[in-house]
Amino acid sequence: IKYDKVSDFSGGLANVWLGGEEKVVDGNGREFEIDKKSKQETTELEIQKEYEYFWDTRNGLSLVVKDGNYGVIDAQMNIVIPLDYEFVKWYSGDTLLVYKNGKQGYINLKNEIVLPIIYDEVRFETWNFIILKKDGKVGCVDYTTNKLIPPVFTAVDWTDGNRVTVNNGIFWGLISYDGDTILPFEFDSIPYKFASYSFFPDGMARVKKNGKWGFIDSTNKTLIPFDYQWLGDMYRERIVVFENNKYGFLDLNNNMVI
């Protein structure tokens, strides 16, 4: 007697475990190494017998479905996340997007709720910027800080990490995750400059108000008046302007220089 664990004989062979290593033995006690690929294929066949479908295996954990219910199992077919959900999908790291009772939220691999399962839609725009929809309204959450802007707005556009552009059904404004209003709800558009990862590259924001474009600073002070049909981003103290079907260039003092 030397093995830590054994299985019954099947096909003339039995599985045996000793010191964490698995082998097979025949009826005469001769030991044989297990081909890892064959073992993996055998495990996959066992999963296929038990579950209707399994997919997206990560770090030994697979998403599975049975009788229309979704969950997660490990490589030994132990249940990690109970099959209590209408859908399960990996989000990031050990976090999963789940559907339950027609609602969506996030859980971790301990089946603990990370984001309450109360939203009609949870959609990630970037790895840490998540759009939330509930009862026809929109909000967002920062995944890294768990700071939440409740779904009370008509639309959410983008974030620079601390501030978010939101629409109240009429105009756009800029608010912080703490609920502070950075720019009031009076703009037709507040574009985000992806090249600078900011709403205020060089301390200036290009915004549209009452159908015209201009520039403001973070205190809502007008730097370039709202007189133009269209303005481009500022580059090396020059701003492309379009007015009366013609293009030109402004300086930072609103002088037409080209």
PDB file of C-alpha atoms in Angstrom, residues 118-226:
ATOM      1  CA  ILE A 118     -29.371  45.657 -11.391  1.00  0.00           C
ATOM      2  CA  TYR A 119     -28.547  47.216 -14.762  1.00  0.00           C
ATOM      3  CA  ASP A 120     -30.264  46.744 -18.112  1.00  0.00           C
ATOM      4  CA  GLU A 121     -26.904  46.972 -19.868  1.00  0.00           C
ATOM      5  CA  VAL A 122     -23.282  47.055 -18.729  1.00  0.00           C
ATOM      6  CA  ARG A 123     -20.902  47.986 -21.547  1.00  0.00           C
ATOM      7  CA  PHE A 124     -17.180  48.614 -21.194  1.00  0.00           C
ATOM      8  CA  GLU A 125     -15.699  51.274 -23.460  1.00  0.00           C
ATOM      9  CA  THR A 126     -12.159  50.871 -22.156  1.00  0.00           C
ATOM     10  CA  TRP A 127     -10.803  48.462 -19.548  1.00  0.00           C
ATOM     11  CA  ASN A 128     -11.751  50.856 -16.724  1.00  0.00           C
ATOM     12  CA  PHE A 129     -14.594  52.956 -18.222  1.00  0.00           C
ATOM     13  CA  ILE A 130     -17.931  51.137 -18.001  1.00  0.00           C
ATOM     14  CA  ILE A 131     -21.229  52.509 -19.288  1.00  0.00           C
ATOM     15  CA  LEU A 132     -24.331  51.634 -17.230  1.00  0.00           C
ATOM     16  CA  LYS A 133     -27.926  51.727 -18.475  1.00  0.00           C
ATOM     17  CA  LYS A 134     -31.004  51.446 -16.290  1.00  0.00           C
ATOM     18  CA  ASP A 135     -34.637  52.400 -16.894  1.00  0.00           C
ATOM     19  CA  GLY A 136     -33.755  54.319 -20.044  1.00  0.00           C
ATOM     20  CA  LYS A 137     -31.077  56.428 -18.337  1.00  0.00           C
ATOM     21  CA  VAL A 138     -27.278  56.236 -18.550  1.00  0.00           C
ATOM     22  CA  GLY A 139     -24.397  56.495 -16.072  1.00  0.00           C
ATOM     23  CA  CYS A 140     -20.907  55.051 -15.727  1.00  0.00           C
ATOM     24  CA  VAL A 141     -18.410  53.572 -13.304  1.00  0.00           C
ATOM     25  CA  ASP A 142     -14.620  53.699 -13.082  1.00  0.00           C
ATOM     26  CA  TYR A 143     -13.539  50.065 -12.663  1.00  0.00           C
ATOM     27  CA  THR A 144     -10.206  50.965 -11.019  1.00  0.00           C
ATOM     28  CA  THR A 145     -11.712  53.178  -8.296  1.00  0.00           C
ATOM     29  CA  ASN A 146     -15.328  51.908  -8.251  1.00  0.00           C
ATOM     30  CA  LYS A 147     -16.461  55.547  -8.402  1.00  0.00           C
ATOM     31  CA  LEU A 148     -19.964  55.679  -9.828  1.00  0.00           C
ATOM     32  CA  ILE A 149     -21.980  58.244 -11.728  1.00  0.00           C
ATOM     33  CA  PRO A 150     -25.594  57.020 -11.319  1.00  0.00           C
ATOM     34  CA  PRO A 151     -27.657  56.337 -14.452  1.00  0.00           C
ATOM     35  CA  VAL A 152     -29.701  59.557 -14.428  1.00  0.00           C
ATOM     36  CA  PHE A 153     -28.509  61.070 -17.721  1.00  0.00           C
ATOM     37  CA  THR A 154     -29.659  60.781 -21.325  1.00  0.00           C
ATOM     38  CA  ALA A 155     -26.158  59.975 -22.595  1.00  0.00           C
ATOM     39  CA  VAL A 156     -22.568  59.542 -21.449  1.00  0.00           C
ATOM     40  CA  ASP A 157     -19.787  60.223 -23.928  1.00  0.00           C
ATOM     41  CA  TRP A 158     -16.235  59.894 -22.592  1.00  0.00           C
ATOM     42  CA  THR A 159     -13.882  60.320 -19.630  1.00  0.00           C
ATOM     43  CA  ASP A 160     -10.355  61.554 -19.015  1.00  0.00           C
ATOM     44  CA  GLY A 161     -10.152  59.421 -15.870  1.00  0.00           C
ATOM     45  CA  ASN A 162     -11.545  62.007 -13.470  1.00  0.00           C
ATOM     46  CA  ARG A 163     -14.198  63.865 -15.480  1.00  0.00           C
ATOM     47  CA  VAL A 164     -17.025  62.629 -17.695  1.00  0.00           C
ATOM     48  CA  THR A 165     -19.111  64.324 -20.389  1.00  0.00           C
ATOM     49  CA  VAL A 166     -22.830  63.696 -19.822  1.00  0.00           C
ATOM     50  CA  ASN A 167     -26.044  64.886 -21.482  1.00  0.00           C
ATOM     51  CA  ASN A 168     -29.164  65.968 -19.585  1.00  0.00           C
ATOM     52  CA  GLY A 169     -31.438  65.495 -22.591  1.00  0.00           C
ATOM     53  CA  ILE A 170     -30.815  68.978 -23.983  1.00  0.00           C
ATOM     54  CA  PHE A 171     -27.188  69.969 -23.471  1.00  0.00           C
ATOM     55  CA  TRP A 172     -23.806  68.472 -22.640  1.00  0.00           C
ATOM     56  CA  GLY A 173     -21.907  69.210 -19.435  1.00  0.00           C
ATOM     57  CA  LEU A 174     -18.732  67.978 -17.760  1.00  0.00           C
ATOM     58  CA  ILE A 175     -18.893  66.487 -14.256  1.00  0.00           C
ATOM     59  CA  SER A 176     -16.501  64.688 -11.924  1.00  0.00           C
ATOM     60  CA  TYR A 177     -16.958  61.217 -10.442  1.00  0.00           C
ATOM     61  CA  ASP A 178     -17.522  63.003  -7.137  1.00  0.00           C
ATOM     62  CA  GLY A 179     -20.583  64.707  -8.631  1.00  0.00           C
ATOM     63  CA  ASP A 180     -19.064  68.174  -9.018  1.00  0.00           C
ATOM     64  CA  THR A 181     -20.056  70.180 -12.108  1.00  0.00           C
ATOM     65  CA  ILE A 182     -16.933  71.218 -14.020  1.00  0.00           C
ATOM     66  CA  LEU A 183     -18.729  72.730 -17.031  1.00  0.00           C
ATOM     67  CA  PRO A 184     -22.438  73.609 -16.891  1.00  0.00           C
ATOM     68  CA  PHE A 185     -25.055  71.957 -19.092  1.00  0.00           C
ATOM     69  CA  GLU A 186     -25.070  74.538 -21.882  1.00  0.00           C
ATOM     70  CA  PHE A 187     -23.032  73.011 -24.705  1.00  0.00           C
ATOM     71  CA  ASP A 188     -23.976  71.310 -27.976  1.00  0.00           C
ATOM     72  CA  SER A 189     -20.716  69.342 -27.933  1.00  0.00           C
ATOM     73  CA  ILE A 190     -17.652  68.882 -25.691  1.00  0.00           C
ATOM     74  CA  PRO A 191     -15.170  66.796 -27.716  1.00  0.00           C
ATOM     75  CA  TYR A 192     -12.465  64.707 -26.079  1.00  0.00           C
ATOM     76  CA  LYS A 193      -8.993  64.941 -27.597  1.00  0.00           C
ATOM     77  CA  PHE A 194      -7.711  61.368 -27.695  1.00  0.00           C
ATOM     78  CA  ALA A 195      -4.204  62.399 -28.758  1.00  0.00           C
ATOM     79  CA  SER A 196      -3.808  64.295 -25.478  1.00  0.00           C
ATOM     80  CA  TYR A 197      -6.086  62.114 -23.316  1.00  0.00           C
ATOM     81  CA  SER A 198      -7.788  65.286 -22.132  1.00  0.00           C
ATOM     82  CA  PHE A 199     -10.760  67.606 -22.526  1.00  0.00           C
ATOM     83  CA  PHE A 200      -8.397  70.551 -21.934  1.00  0.00           C
ATOM     84  CA  PRO A 201      -5.193  69.997 -23.900  1.00  0.00           C
ATOM     85  CA  ASP A 202      -2.901  72.965 -23.211  1.00  0.00           C
ATOM     86  CA  GLY A 203      -5.558  74.284 -20.820  1.00  0.00           C
ATOM     87  CA  MET A 204      -8.112  74.873 -23.601  1.00  0.00           C
ATOM     88  CA  ALA A 205     -11.253  72.984 -24.598  1.00  0.00           C
ATOM     89  CA  ARG A 206     -12.828  73.187 -28.063  1.00  0.00           C
ATOM     90  CA  VAL A 207     -16.611  73.280 -27.523  1.00  0.00           C
ATOM     91  CA  LYS A 208     -19.793  74.025 -29.441  1.00  0.00           C
ATOM     92  CA  LYS A 209     -22.506  76.315 -28.062  1.00  0.00           C
ATOM     93  CA  ASN A 210     -25.659  77.637 -29.715  1.00  0.00           C
ATOM     94  CA  GLY A 211     -24.553  76.122 -33.007  1.00  0.00           C
ATOM     95  CA  LYS A 212     -21.142  77.842 -33.034  1.00  0.00           C
ATOM     96  CA  TRP A 213     -17.635  76.747 -32.018  1.00  0.00           C
ATOM     97  CA  GLY A 214     -15.231  78.439 -29.633  1.00  0.00           C
ATOM     98  CA  PHE A 215     -12.597  77.711 -26.961  1.00  0.00           C
ATOM     99  CA  ILE A 216     -12.914  77.882 -23.166  1.00  0.00           C
ATOM    100  CA  ASP A 217     -10.717  77.044 -20.177  1.00  0.00           C
ATOM    101  CA  SER A 218     -11.609  74.726 -17.267  1.00  0.00           C
ATOM    102  CA  THR A 219     -13.385  77.580 -15.447  1.00  0.00           C
ATOM    103  CA  ASN A 220     -15.692  78.094 -18.463  1.00  0.00           C
ATOM    104  CA  LYS A 221     -13.984  81.370 -19.358  1.00  0.00           C
ATOM    105  CA  THR A 222     -14.277  82.080 -23.095  1.00  0.00           C
ATOM    106  CA  LEU A 223     -10.864  82.191 -24.778  1.00  0.00           C
ATOM    107  CA  ILE A 224     -11.980  82.146 -28.420  1.00  0.00           C
ATOM    108  CA  PRO A 225     -15.532  83.526 -28.894  1.00  0.00           C
ATOM    109  CA  PHE A 226     -18.352  81.352 -30.224  1.00  0.00           C
TER     110      PHE A 226
END
